[in-house]
CSV table of C-alpha atoms in Angstrom, one decimal:
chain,number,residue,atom,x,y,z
Q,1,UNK,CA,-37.7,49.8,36.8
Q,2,UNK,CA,-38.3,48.5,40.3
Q,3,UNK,CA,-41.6,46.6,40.9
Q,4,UNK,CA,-43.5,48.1,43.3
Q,5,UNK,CA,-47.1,47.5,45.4
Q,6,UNK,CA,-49.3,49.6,47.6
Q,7,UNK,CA,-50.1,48.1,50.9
Q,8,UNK,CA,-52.8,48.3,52.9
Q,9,UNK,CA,-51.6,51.5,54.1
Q,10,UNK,CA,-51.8,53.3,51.0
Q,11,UNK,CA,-48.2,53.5,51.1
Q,12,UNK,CA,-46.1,52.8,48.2
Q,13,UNK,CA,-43.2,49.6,48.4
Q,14,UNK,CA,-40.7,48.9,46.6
Q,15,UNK,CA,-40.5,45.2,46.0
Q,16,UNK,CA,-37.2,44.1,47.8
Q,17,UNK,CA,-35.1,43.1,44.6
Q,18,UNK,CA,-32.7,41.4,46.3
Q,19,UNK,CA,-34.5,39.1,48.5
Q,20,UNK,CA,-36.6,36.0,46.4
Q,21,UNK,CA,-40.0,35.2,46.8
Q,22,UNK,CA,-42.0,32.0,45.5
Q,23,UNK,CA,-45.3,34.0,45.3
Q,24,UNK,CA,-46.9,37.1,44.2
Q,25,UNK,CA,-49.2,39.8,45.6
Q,26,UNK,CA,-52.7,38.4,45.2
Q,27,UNK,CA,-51.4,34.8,45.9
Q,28,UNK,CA,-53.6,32.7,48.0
Q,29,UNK,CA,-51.7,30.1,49.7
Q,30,UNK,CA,-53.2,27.6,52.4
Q,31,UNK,CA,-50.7,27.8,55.7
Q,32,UNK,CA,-51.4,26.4,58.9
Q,33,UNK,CA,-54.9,25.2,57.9
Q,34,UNK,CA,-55.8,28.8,56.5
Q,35,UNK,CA,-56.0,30.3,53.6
Q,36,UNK,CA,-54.2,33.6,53.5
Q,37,UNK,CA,-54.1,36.5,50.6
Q,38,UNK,CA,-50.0,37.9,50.2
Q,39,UNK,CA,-50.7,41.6,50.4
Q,40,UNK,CA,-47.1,42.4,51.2
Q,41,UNK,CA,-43.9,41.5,51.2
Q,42,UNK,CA,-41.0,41.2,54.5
Q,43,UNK,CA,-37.7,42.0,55.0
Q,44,UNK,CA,-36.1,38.2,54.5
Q,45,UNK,CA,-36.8,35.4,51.5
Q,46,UNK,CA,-39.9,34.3,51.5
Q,47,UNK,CA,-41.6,36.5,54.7
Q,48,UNK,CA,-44.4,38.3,53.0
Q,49,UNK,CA,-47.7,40.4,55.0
Q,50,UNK,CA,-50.8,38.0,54.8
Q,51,UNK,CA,-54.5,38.1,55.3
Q,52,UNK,CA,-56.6,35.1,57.1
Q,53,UNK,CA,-59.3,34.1,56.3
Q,54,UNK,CA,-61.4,31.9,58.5
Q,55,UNK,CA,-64.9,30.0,58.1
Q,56,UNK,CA,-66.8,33.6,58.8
Q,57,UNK,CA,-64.6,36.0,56.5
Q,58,UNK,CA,-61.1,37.6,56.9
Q,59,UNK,CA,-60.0,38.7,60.3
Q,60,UNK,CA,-58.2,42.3,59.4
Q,61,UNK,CA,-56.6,42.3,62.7
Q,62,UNK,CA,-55.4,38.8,62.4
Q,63,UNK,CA,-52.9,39.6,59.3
Q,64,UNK,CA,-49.4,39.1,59.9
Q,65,UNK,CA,-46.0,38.5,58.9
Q,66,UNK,CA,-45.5,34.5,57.6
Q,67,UNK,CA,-42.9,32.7,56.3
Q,68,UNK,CA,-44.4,31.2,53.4
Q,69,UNK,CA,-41.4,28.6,52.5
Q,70,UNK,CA,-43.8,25.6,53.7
Q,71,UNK,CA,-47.2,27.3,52.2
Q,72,UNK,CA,-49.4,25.5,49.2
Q,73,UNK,CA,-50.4,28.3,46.9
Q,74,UNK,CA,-54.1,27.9,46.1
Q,75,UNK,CA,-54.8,27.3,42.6
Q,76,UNK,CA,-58.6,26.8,42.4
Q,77,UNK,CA,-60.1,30.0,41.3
Q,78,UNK,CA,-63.5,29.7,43.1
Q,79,UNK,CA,-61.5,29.7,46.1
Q,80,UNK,CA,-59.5,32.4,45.2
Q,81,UNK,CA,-61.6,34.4,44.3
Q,82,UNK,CA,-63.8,33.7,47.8
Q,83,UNK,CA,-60.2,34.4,49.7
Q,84,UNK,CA,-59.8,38.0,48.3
Q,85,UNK,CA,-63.9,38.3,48.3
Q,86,UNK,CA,-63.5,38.0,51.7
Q,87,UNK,CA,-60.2,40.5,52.3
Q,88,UNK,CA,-62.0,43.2,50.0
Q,89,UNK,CA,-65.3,43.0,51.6
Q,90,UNK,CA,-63.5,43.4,54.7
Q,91,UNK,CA,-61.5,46.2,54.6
Q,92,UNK,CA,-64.4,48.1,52.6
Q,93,UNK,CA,-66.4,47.4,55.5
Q,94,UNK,CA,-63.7,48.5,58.0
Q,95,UNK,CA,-63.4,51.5,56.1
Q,96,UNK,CA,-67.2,52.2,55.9
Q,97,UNK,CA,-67.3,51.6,59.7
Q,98,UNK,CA,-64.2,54.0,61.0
Q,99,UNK,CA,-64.8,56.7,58.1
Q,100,UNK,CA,-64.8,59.9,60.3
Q,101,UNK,CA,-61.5,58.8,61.7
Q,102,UNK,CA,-59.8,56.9,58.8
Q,103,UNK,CA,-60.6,59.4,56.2
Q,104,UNK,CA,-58.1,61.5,58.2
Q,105,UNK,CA,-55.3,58.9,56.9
Q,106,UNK,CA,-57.0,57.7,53.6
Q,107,UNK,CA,-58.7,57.8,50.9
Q,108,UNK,CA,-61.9,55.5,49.8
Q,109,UNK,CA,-60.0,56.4,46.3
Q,110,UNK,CA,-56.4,54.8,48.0
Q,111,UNK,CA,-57.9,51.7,49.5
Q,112,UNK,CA,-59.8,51.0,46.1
Q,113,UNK,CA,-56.1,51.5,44.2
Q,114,UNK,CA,-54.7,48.9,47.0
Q,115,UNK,CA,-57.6,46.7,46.7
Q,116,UNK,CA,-57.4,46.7,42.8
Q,117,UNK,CA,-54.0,44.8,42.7
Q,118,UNK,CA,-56.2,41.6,43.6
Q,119,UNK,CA,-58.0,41.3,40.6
C-alpha cells in the first residue's frame, strides 16, 4: 500500500515512492537559521513543502519548497513540539480569521485531519 499524507490543502498525496527522502512529515529540521515543519513532500530527492517559523510564530505565507539535503533534523522535543505549536496555532488562526471564505474550500474537520499527522 502506498504511503500517503494530506497537505495543507486537504488534498490527499501519494508519497512519491520512487524518489528518497531523509525525513518524515512532522520532521522539524533547522535550515538556513530556521526551524521548519516538513508538511509535504516535492517532486525530486530530498525537496519536501516546509513551514518557518521565526522568533514571533510561523509565517503561513512564508512556506516553501526546500531542499533539505544540508538540513539538521531537530531532535529536542521541547522545540519540536514549540515548532508545530506554532504551525498549528497558525493555520487554526488563519482558518478562524478567513472562515466565510475558506469554508467554501474546507473543512474545520479537514484542517484538523491535516493538522493531526503532527502529533
Amino acid at each position: 500500500m502506498q504511503k500517503q499524507y494530506i497537505s495543507h490543502f486537504g488534498e490527499k498525496f501519494v508519497i512519491p515512492a520512487h524518489l528518497s527522502f531523509s525525513v518524515n512529515i512532522g520532521d522539524v529540521i533547522m535550515l538556513n537559521g530556521l526551524h521548519q515543519l516538513i508538511t509535504g513532500f516535492g517532486i525530486y530527492d530530498n525537496q519536501m513543502w516546509t513551514e518557518k517559523v521565526y522568533e514571533d510564530g510561523c509565517h503561513l505565507g512564508a512556506a516553501n519548497y526546500e531542499n533539505i539535503t544540508n538540513a539538521v533534523v531537530v531532535t529536542d522535543e521541547s522545540t519540536r513540539r514549540n515548532v508545530i505549536n506554532a504551525y498549528k496555532n497558525a493555520t487554526l488562526e488563519h482558518f478562524e480569521r478567513f472562515k466565510e471564505m475558506m469554508s467554501r474550500y474546507i473543512s474545520l474537520d479537514v484542517i484538523e485531519m491535516h493538522l493531526k499527522q503532527f502529533e
